[in-house]
CSV table of C-alpha atoms and ligand atoms in Angstrom, one decimal:
chain,number,residue,atom,x,y,z
A,1,UNK,CA,-31.2,-94.8,-80.7
A,2,UNK,CA,-31.6,-98.0,-78.6
A,3,UNK,CA,-33.1,-97.4,-75.1
A,4,UNK,CA,-30.5,-97.9,-72.4
A,5,UNK,CA,-31.3,-99.3,-68.9
A,6,UNK,CA,-30.1,-97.6,-65.7
A,7,UNK,CA,-27.5,-100.3,-64.9
A,8,UNK,CA,-25.8,-100.1,-68.3
A,9,UNK,CA,-26.1,-96.3,-68.2
A,10,UNK,CA,-24.3,-96.2,-64.9
A,11,UNK,CA,-21.6,-98.6,-66.2
A,12,UNK,CA,-21.0,-96.6,-69.3
A,13,UNK,CA,-20.8,-93.3,-67.3
A,14,UNK,CA,-18.3,-95.0,-64.9
A,15,UNK,CA,-16.3,-96.3,-67.9
A,16,UNK,CA,-16.2,-92.9,-69.4
A,17,UNK,CA,-15.1,-91.3,-66.1
A,18,UNK,CA,-12.1,-93.7,-65.9
A,19,UNK,CA,-11.2,-92.9,-69.5
A,20,UNK,CA,-11.4,-89.2,-68.9
A,21,UNK,CA,-9.3,-89.5,-65.7
A,22,UNK,CA,-6.6,-91.5,-67.6
A,23,UNK,CA,-6.6,-88.9,-70.4
A,24,UNK,CA,-6.3,-85.9,-68.1
A,25,UNK,CA,-3.4,-87.6,-66.3
A,26,UNK,CA,-1.6,-87.9,-69.6
A,27,UNK,CA,-2.4,-84.5,-70.9
A,28,UNK,CA,-2.2,-81.9,-68.2
A,29,UNK,CA,-4.3,-78.9,-69.2
A,30,UNK,CA,-2.8,-75.4,-68.8
A,31,UNK,CA,-5.9,-73.3,-68.3
A,32,UNK,CA,-4.9,-69.8,-67.2
A,33,UNK,CA,-1.3,-69.6,-68.6
A,34,UNK,CA,0.0,-68.9,-72.1
A,35,UNK,CA,1.6,-71.7,-74.1
A,36,UNK,CA,3.9,-71.3,-77.1
A,37,UNK,CA,4.7,-74.4,-79.2
A,38,UNK,CA,7.0,-74.2,-82.3
A,39,UNK,CA,8.7,-76.4,-84.8
A,40,UNK,CA,12.5,-77.1,-84.8
A,41,UNK,CA,15.4,-75.8,-82.8
A,42,UNK,CA,14.9,-72.2,-84.0
A,43,UNK,CA,11.4,-72.4,-82.4
A,44,UNK,CA,13.0,-72.0,-78.9
A,45,UNK,CA,14.3,-68.4,-79.2
A,46,UNK,CA,11.1,-67.7,-81.1
A,47,UNK,CA,8.9,-68.9,-78.3
A,48,UNK,CA,11.0,-67.1,-75.7
A,49,UNK,CA,10.5,-63.8,-77.6
A,50,UNK,CA,6.8,-64.5,-78.1
A,51,UNK,CA,6.4,-65.1,-74.3
A,52,UNK,CA,8.3,-61.8,-73.6
A,53,UNK,CA,6.0,-59.8,-76.0
A,54,UNK,CA,2.9,-61.4,-74.4
A,55,UNK,CA,4.1,-60.7,-70.9
A,56,UNK,CA,4.8,-57.1,-71.8
A,57,UNK,CA,1.1,-56.7,-72.8
A,58,UNK,CA,1.1,-57.6,-76.4
A,59,UNK,CA,-1.8,-59.7,-77.7
A,60,UNK,CA,-1.3,-63.3,-78.9
A,61,UNK,CA,-1.0,-62.2,-82.6
A,62,UNK,CA,1.7,-59.7,-81.7
A,63,UNK,CA,3.5,-62.4,-79.7
A,64,UNK,CA,3.4,-65.0,-82.5
A,65,UNK,CA,4.5,-62.5,-85.1
A,66,UNK,CA,7.4,-61.0,-83.1
A,67,UNK,CA,8.4,-64.5,-82.0
A,68,UNK,CA,8.6,-65.7,-85.6
A,69,UNK,CA,10.6,-62.5,-86.5
A,70,UNK,CA,13.5,-63.8,-84.4
A,71,UNK,CA,14.1,-66.7,-86.8
A,72,UNK,CA,13.4,-64.5,-89.9
A,73,UNK,CA,16.1,-62.1,-88.8
A,74,UNK,CA,18.7,-64.8,-88.0
A,75,UNK,CA,21.1,-65.4,-90.9
A,76,UNK,CA,22.0,-68.8,-89.4
A,77,UNK,CA,18.5,-70.1,-89.9
A,78,UNK,CA,18.7,-71.2,-93.5
A,79,UNK,CA,15.0,-72.1,-93.9
A,80,UNK,CA,13.3,-68.9,-92.8
A,81,UNK,CA,13.6,-65.2,-93.8
A,82,UNK,CA,17.0,-63.5,-94.1
A,83,UNK,CA,19.6,-66.2,-95.0
A,84,UNK,CA,16.9,-68.7,-96.2
A,85,UNK,CA,18.1,-70.8,-99.1
A,86,UNK,CA,17.0,-69.5,-102.5
A,87,UNK,CA,15.1,-71.0,-105.4
A,88,UNK,CA,16.8,-72.6,-108.4
A,89,UNK,CA,17.6,-69.2,-109.9
A,90,UNK,CA,19.3,-68.0,-106.7
A,91,UNK,CA,16.5,-65.8,-105.6
A,92,UNK,CA,15.0,-66.0,-102.0
A,93,UNK,CA,11.2,-66.3,-102.1
A,94,UNK,CA,9.5,-66.3,-98.8
A,95,UNK,CA,6.0,-67.6,-97.7
A,96,UNK,CA,4.2,-66.9,-94.4
A,97,UNK,CA,0.8,-66.9,-92.9
A,98,UNK,CA,-0.9,-66.1,-89.6
A,99,UNK,CA,-4.4,-66.8,-88.4
A,100,UNK,CA,-6.5,-65.4,-85.6
A,101,UNK,CA,-8.7,-68.1,-83.9
A,102,UNK,CA,-11.1,-65.5,-82.5
A,103,UNK,CA,-12.0,-63.5,-85.7
A,104,UNK,CA,-11.4,-66.5,-87.9
A,105,UNK,CA,-9.3,-64.2,-90.1
A,106,UNK,CA,-6.0,-64.9,-91.7
A,107,UNK,CA,-3.3,-63.1,-93.7
A,108,UNK,CA,-0.7,-64.7,-95.9
A,109,UNK,CA,2.0,-63.9,-98.4
A,110,UNK,CA,3.6,-66.2,-101.0
A,111,UNK,CA,6.7,-65.9,-103.1
A,112,UNK,CA,7.6,-62.6,-101.5
A,113,UNK,CA,11.1,-61.3,-102.5
A,114,UNK,CA,13.4,-58.8,-100.8
A,115,UNK,CA,11.5,-58.5,-97.5
A,116,UNK,CA,12.9,-60.4,-94.6
A,117,UNK,CA,9.8,-60.5,-92.4
A,118,UNK,CA,7.0,-62.1,-94.4
A,119,UNK,CA,5.1,-62.9,-91.2
A,120,UNK,CA,4.8,-59.2,-90.5
A,121,UNK,CA,3.6,-58.5,-94.0
A,122,UNK,CA,1.1,-61.4,-93.6
A,123,UNK,CA,-0.1,-59.8,-90.4
A,124,UNK,CA,-0.7,-56.5,-92.2
A,125,UNK,CA,-2.7,-58.3,-95.0
A,126,UNK,CA,-4.9,-59.6,-92.1
A,127,UNK,CA,-5.2,-56.2,-90.3
A,128,UNK,CA,-5.3,-53.7,-93.2
A,129,UNK,CA,-7.0,-55.4,-96.2
A,130,UNK,CA,-10.1,-57.4,-97.1
A,131,UNK,CA,-7.9,-60.0,-98.7
A,132,UNK,CA,-6.4,-63.1,-97.2
A,133,UNK,CA,-3.4,-63.8,-99.5
A,134,UNK,CA,-1.1,-61.7,-101.6
A,135,UNK,CA,1.5,-63.2,-103.9
A,136,UNK,CA,4.7,-62.3,-105.7
A,137,UNK,CA,5.0,-58.8,-107.2
A,138,UNK,CA,1.7,-57.7,-105.5
A,139,UNK,CA,2.9,-58.8,-102.1
A,140,UNK,CA,6.2,-56.9,-102.5
A,141,UNK,CA,4.4,-53.7,-103.6
A,142,UNK,CA,2.1,-54.0,-100.6
A,143,UNK,CA,5.0,-54.5,-98.3
A,144,UNK,CA,6.8,-51.4,-99.7
A,145,UNK,CA,3.6,-49.5,-99.3
A,146,UNK,CA,3.4,-50.6,-95.6
A,147,UNK,CA,7.0,-49.2,-95.1
A,148,UNK,CA,9.1,-52.4,-95.3
A,149,UNK,CA,12.6,-51.9,-96.7
A,150,UNK,CA,13.7,-54.1,-99.6
A,151,UNK,CA,16.9,-56.0,-98.8
A,152,UNK,CA,19.2,-58.6,-100.3
A,153,UNK,CA,18.1,-61.7,-98.5
A,154,UNK,CA,21.0,-63.9,-99.7
A,155,UNK,CA,23.8,-64.1,-97.2
A,156,UNK,CA,27.4,-64.9,-98.2
A,157,UNK,CA,26.8,-68.4,-96.9
A,158,UNK,CA,23.5,-69.0,-98.7
A,159,UNK,CA,24.9,-67.6,-101.9
A,160,UNK,CA,27.9,-70.0,-101.6
A,161,UNK,CA,25.5,-73.0,-101.0
A,162,UNK,CA,23.5,-72.0,-104.1
A,163,UNK,CA,26.6,-71.6,-106.2
A,164,UNK,CA,27.8,-75.1,-105.0
A,165,UNK,CA,24.4,-76.6,-105.8
A,166,UNK,CA,24.4,-74.9,-109.2
A,167,UNK,CA,27.9,-76.2,-110.0
A,168,UNK,CA,27.1,-79.8,-109.2
A,169,UNK,CA,26.1,-81.7,-112.3
A,170,UNK,CA,24.4,-84.3,-110.1
A,171,UNK,CA,22.3,-81.7,-108.3
A,172,UNK,CA,18.8,-82.6,-107.2
A,173,UNK,CA,16.1,-80.5,-108.7
A,174,UNK,CA,12.3,-80.5,-108.3
A,175,UNK,CA,11.6,-81.9,-111.8
A,176,UNK,CA,10.2,-85.0,-110.1
A,177,UNK,CA,13.4,-85.6,-108.4
A,178,UNK,CA,13.0,-84.0,-105.0
A,179,UNK,CA,15.8,-82.3,-103.1
A,180,UNK,CA,15.6,-81.9,-99.3
A,181,UNK,CA,16.5,-78.7,-97.6
A,182,UNK,CA,13.9,-77.0,-95.5
A,183,UNK,CA,12.6,-76.5,-92.0
A,184,UNK,CA,9.7,-74.0,-91.6
A,185,UNK,CA,9.1,-72.2,-88.3
A,186,UNK,CA,5.5,-73.0,-87.4
A,187,UNK,CA,4.1,-71.7,-84.1
A,188,UNK,CA,0.8,-72.3,-82.3
A,189,UNK,CA,-0.1,-70.6,-79.1
A,190,UNK,CA,-2.8,-70.0,-76.6
A,191,UNK,CA,-3.2,-67.1,-74.2
A,192,UNK,CA,-4.5,-69.5,-71.5
A,193,UNK,CA,-8.0,-68.1,-71.8
A,194,UNK,CA,-9.1,-70.1,-74.8
A,195,UNK,CA,-7.8,-67.9,-77.5
A,196,UNK,CA,-5.5,-69.6,-80.1
A,197,UNK,CA,-3.3,-68.4,-83.0
A,198,UNK,CA,-1.2,-70.2,-85.6
A,199,UNK,CA,1.6,-68.7,-87.7
A,200,UNK,CA,4.4,-69.9,-89.9
A,201,UNK,CA,7.2,-68.5,-92.0
A,202,UNK,CA,9.5,-70.2,-94.5
A,203,UNK,CA,11.8,-69.9,-97.4
A,204,UNK,CA,10.2,-73.2,-98.6
A,205,UNK,CA,12.2,-75.9,-100.2
A,206,UNK,CA,15.7,-74.9,-101.2
A,207,UNK,CA,16.3,-74.8,-105.0
A,208,UNK,CA,12.5,-74.9,-105.6
A,209,UNK,CA,11.2,-74.1,-109.1
A,210,UNK,CA,10.7,-70.3,-109.1
A,211,UNK,CA,7.1,-69.4,-108.1
A,212,UNK,CA,6.6,-72.6,-106.2
A,213,UNK,CA,4.3,-72.2,-103.2
A,214,UNK,CA,4.3,-74.8,-100.5
A,215,UNK,CA,1.8,-75.6,-97.8
A,216,UNK,CA,3.0,-72.9,-95.3
A,217,UNK,CA,1.1,-69.8,-96.6
A,218,UNK,CA,-2.0,-71.8,-97.5
A,219,UNK,CA,-4.7,-71.4,-94.9
A,220,UNK,CA,-5.8,-74.8,-93.6
A,221,UNK,CA,-2.5,-76.4,-94.7
A,222,UNK,CA,0.5,-74.6,-93.0
A,223,UNK,CA,-1.7,-72.8,-90.4
A,224,UNK,CA,-5.2,-73.1,-88.9
A,225,UNK,CA,-6.8,-71.8,-85.7
A,226,UNK,CA,-10.2,-71.7,-84.2
A,227,UNK,CA,-10.9,-70.6,-80.6
A,228,UNK,CA,-13.7,-73.1,-80.4
A,229,UNK,CA,-11.1,-75.9,-80.7
A,230,UNK,CA,-7.4,-75.2,-81.1
A,231,UNK,CA,-4.7,-74.5,-83.7
A,232,UNK,CA,-2.2,-76.5,-85.8
A,233,UNK,CA,0.8,-76.0,-88.0
A,234,UNK,CA,3.0,-78.2,-90.2
A,235,UNK,CA,6.6,-78.5,-91.5
A,236,UNK,CA,8.1,-80.8,-94.0
A,237,UNK,CA,7.5,-81.5,-97.7
A,238,UNK,CA,4.8,-78.9,-98.5
A,239,UNK,CA,4.2,-80.3,-101.9
A,240,UNK,CA,3.0,-83.5,-100.3
A,241,UNK,CA,1.3,-82.0,-97.3
A,242,UNK,CA,-0.8,-79.4,-99.3
A,243,UNK,CA,-2.7,-82.3,-100.7
A,244,UNK,CA,-4.0,-83.2,-97.2
A,245,UNK,CA,-4.9,-79.7,-95.7
A,246,UNK,CA,-3.0,-80.9,-92.7
A,247,UNK,CA,-3.7,-78.1,-90.2
A,248,UNK,CA,-7.4,-77.8,-90.7
A,249,UNK,CA,-7.7,-81.6,-90.7
A,250,UNK,CA,-6.0,-81.8,-87.3
A,251,UNK,CA,-8.2,-79.1,-85.9
A,252,UNK,CA,-11.3,-81.0,-87.2
A,253,UNK,CA,-10.0,-84.2,-85.5
A,254,UNK,CA,-9.7,-82.2,-82.2
A,255,UNK,CA,-13.2,-80.8,-82.7
A,256,UNK,CA,-14.5,-84.4,-82.8
A,257,UNK,CA,-12.9,-85.0,-79.4
A,258,UNK,CA,-9.3,-86.1,-80.2
A,259,UNK,CA,-6.5,-84.8,-78.0
A,260,UNK,CA,-3.9,-82.7,-79.9
A,261,UNK,CA,-1.5,-85.6,-79.8
A,262,UNK,CA,-4.0,-88.1,-81.1
A,263,UNK,CA,-5.2,-85.6,-83.8
A,264,UNK,CA,-1.6,-85.2,-85.0
A,265,UNK,CA,-1.2,-89.0,-85.2
A,266,UNK,CA,-4.6,-89.5,-86.9
A,267,UNK,CA,-3.6,-87.1,-89.7
A,268,UNK,CA,-0.4,-89.0,-90.3
A,269,UNK,CA,-2.2,-92.3,-90.3
A,270,UNK,CA,-4.8,-90.9,-92.7
A,271,UNK,CA,-2.0,-89.9,-95.1
A,272,UNK,CA,-0.6,-93.5,-95.0
A,273,UNK,CA,-4.0,-95.0,-95.4
A,274,UNK,CA,-4.6,-93.1,-98.6
A,275,UNK,CA,-1.1,-93.8,-99.9
A,276,UNK,CA,1.3,-96.2,-98.2
A,277,UNK,CA,4.3,-94.4,-99.9
A,278,UNK,CA,3.6,-91.4,-97.6
A,279,UNK,CA,5.3,-93.4,-94.8
A,280,UNK,CA,8.6,-92.1,-96.3
A,281,UNK,CA,7.4,-88.5,-96.6
A,282,UNK,CA,9.0,-85.6,-94.6
A,283,UNK,CA,5.9,-84.7,-92.6
A,284,UNK,CA,5.8,-83.2,-89.1
A,285,UNK,CA,2.8,-81.5,-87.4
A,286,UNK,CA,2.1,-79.6,-84.1
A,287,UNK,CA,-1.2,-78.8,-82.4
A,288,UNK,CA,-2.6,-77.1,-79.4
A,289,UNK,CA,-6.1,-77.1,-78.1
A,290,UNK,CA,-7.9,-74.1,-76.5
A,291,UNK,CA,-7.0,-75.6,-73.0
A,292,UNK,CA,-3.3,-75.5,-73.7
A,293,UNK,CA,-2.8,-79.3,-74.2
A,294,UNK,CA,-0.3,-79.9,-77.0
A,295,UNK,CA,0.6,-82.5,-79.6
A,296,UNK,CA,3.6,-83.1,-82.0
A,297,UNK,CA,4.3,-85.9,-84.4
A,298,UNK,CA,6.6,-86.9,-87.3
A,299,UNK,CA,5.8,-89.4,-90.0
A,300,UNK,CA,9.2,-91.2,-89.8
A,301,UNK,CA,12.1,-91.6,-87.4
A,302,UNK,CA,14.7,-90.3,-89.9
A,303,UNK,CA,12.8,-86.9,-90.0
A,304,UNK,CA,11.8,-86.7,-86.4
A,305,UNK,CA,10.5,-83.3,-85.2
A,306,UNK,CA,12.5,-81.3,-82.7
A,307,UNK,CA,10.0,-79.0,-81.2
A,308,UNK,CA,10.1,-76.1,-78.8
A,309,UNK,CA,7.7,-75.6,-75.9
A,310,UNK,CA,7.3,-72.6,-73.7
A,311,UNK,CA,4.9,-72.9,-70.7
A,312,UNK,CA,4.9,-71.9,-67.1
A,313,UNK,CA,8.0,-69.8,-67.7
A,314,UNK,CA,10.0,-72.8,-68.8
A,315,UNK,CA,11.5,-73.0,-72.3
A,316,UNK,CA,12.3,-76.5,-73.6
A,317,UNK,CA,13.4,-78.4,-76.6
A,318,UNK,CA,11.7,-81.8,-77.1
A,319,UNK,CA,11.5,-84.6,-79.6
A,320,UNK,CA,8.2,-85.7,-81.1
A,321,UNK,CA,7.0,-89.2,-81.6
A,322,UNK,CA,7.6,-90.7,-85.0
A,323,UNK,CA,5.3,-93.2,-86.6
A,324,UNK,CA,7.5,-95.2,-88.9
B,401,LIG,N1,6.7,-77.0,-95.6
B,401,LIG,C1,7.7,-76.1,-96.2
B,401,LIG,C2,7.5,-76.0,-97.7
B,401,LIG,O1,7.3,-77.1,-98.3
B,401,LIG,C3,9.1,-76.5,-95.9
B,401,LIG,C4,9.3,-77.0,-94.5
B,401,LIG,O2,8.5,-76.9,-93.7
B,401,LIG,O3,10.4,-77.5,-94.2
B,401,LIG,O4,7.6,-75.0,-98.3
């Protein structure tokens, strides 16, 4: 390293201090109070439930799990849990994951049928097994063993939508001709004391090829959390995003010093740098650091992220920045 004289040292310190001051004015830290940040409109009631569970003495994993359950149980949310749109055969297959930033342990389920709360099954994979991910038939057996009840997850509305799709000779399929119907609930949270959790739950892309697994239940893609840094989650085209390990990349950018907002943007810019066509991709990300600062960004204006933020007792719905 080059030796540095006292004068330039003082200058660089002063410069750094100005930058830090500007940065902290932009990103107010919320040390001491919990923060819940979720994707989409259905994230708002999910955050509110999570905050309630946390205030009642639940830990952060309980809060994120129970918060996400709200969207899973809501038949009007057609991209998560009960009422989620089915695969090309008319069968609902759900994915979910949750990760604990303290223990650095995750639980996940993929292609889970008949069980409306995959996030709770994922939580039990984390708490009760040495595995991280269970898929398909095995995930269903595990859920039944844990006492979950099998249910028909199609609602009259989602069945009708599937029948209409099926009857349309011009229907979009995923044989290199993508359809678009999705909106995963991703939630990142901090307890205000440096602990972070990330969780997400989805029915994936509507009309997907049976057995298709998106980014959501893949650790490092749909979720990632590390108490040393922060947590991230993602929503959008999981076939595209899985190639970029979005959540762990964002956490790594934050570890190198980026704010959650800059880390989200950096990930999107990296995707475009590697392939300019990604500008048109459905990609949205959210992040939180262990001080409660948040970030949210979408790749493009036509797929801008509505995100829900709960902090200081206030529950809000906001719009993210969009890069293109
Ligand atoms: N990422 C999810 C998937 O591809 C869908 C979504 O977030 O909208 O399965």
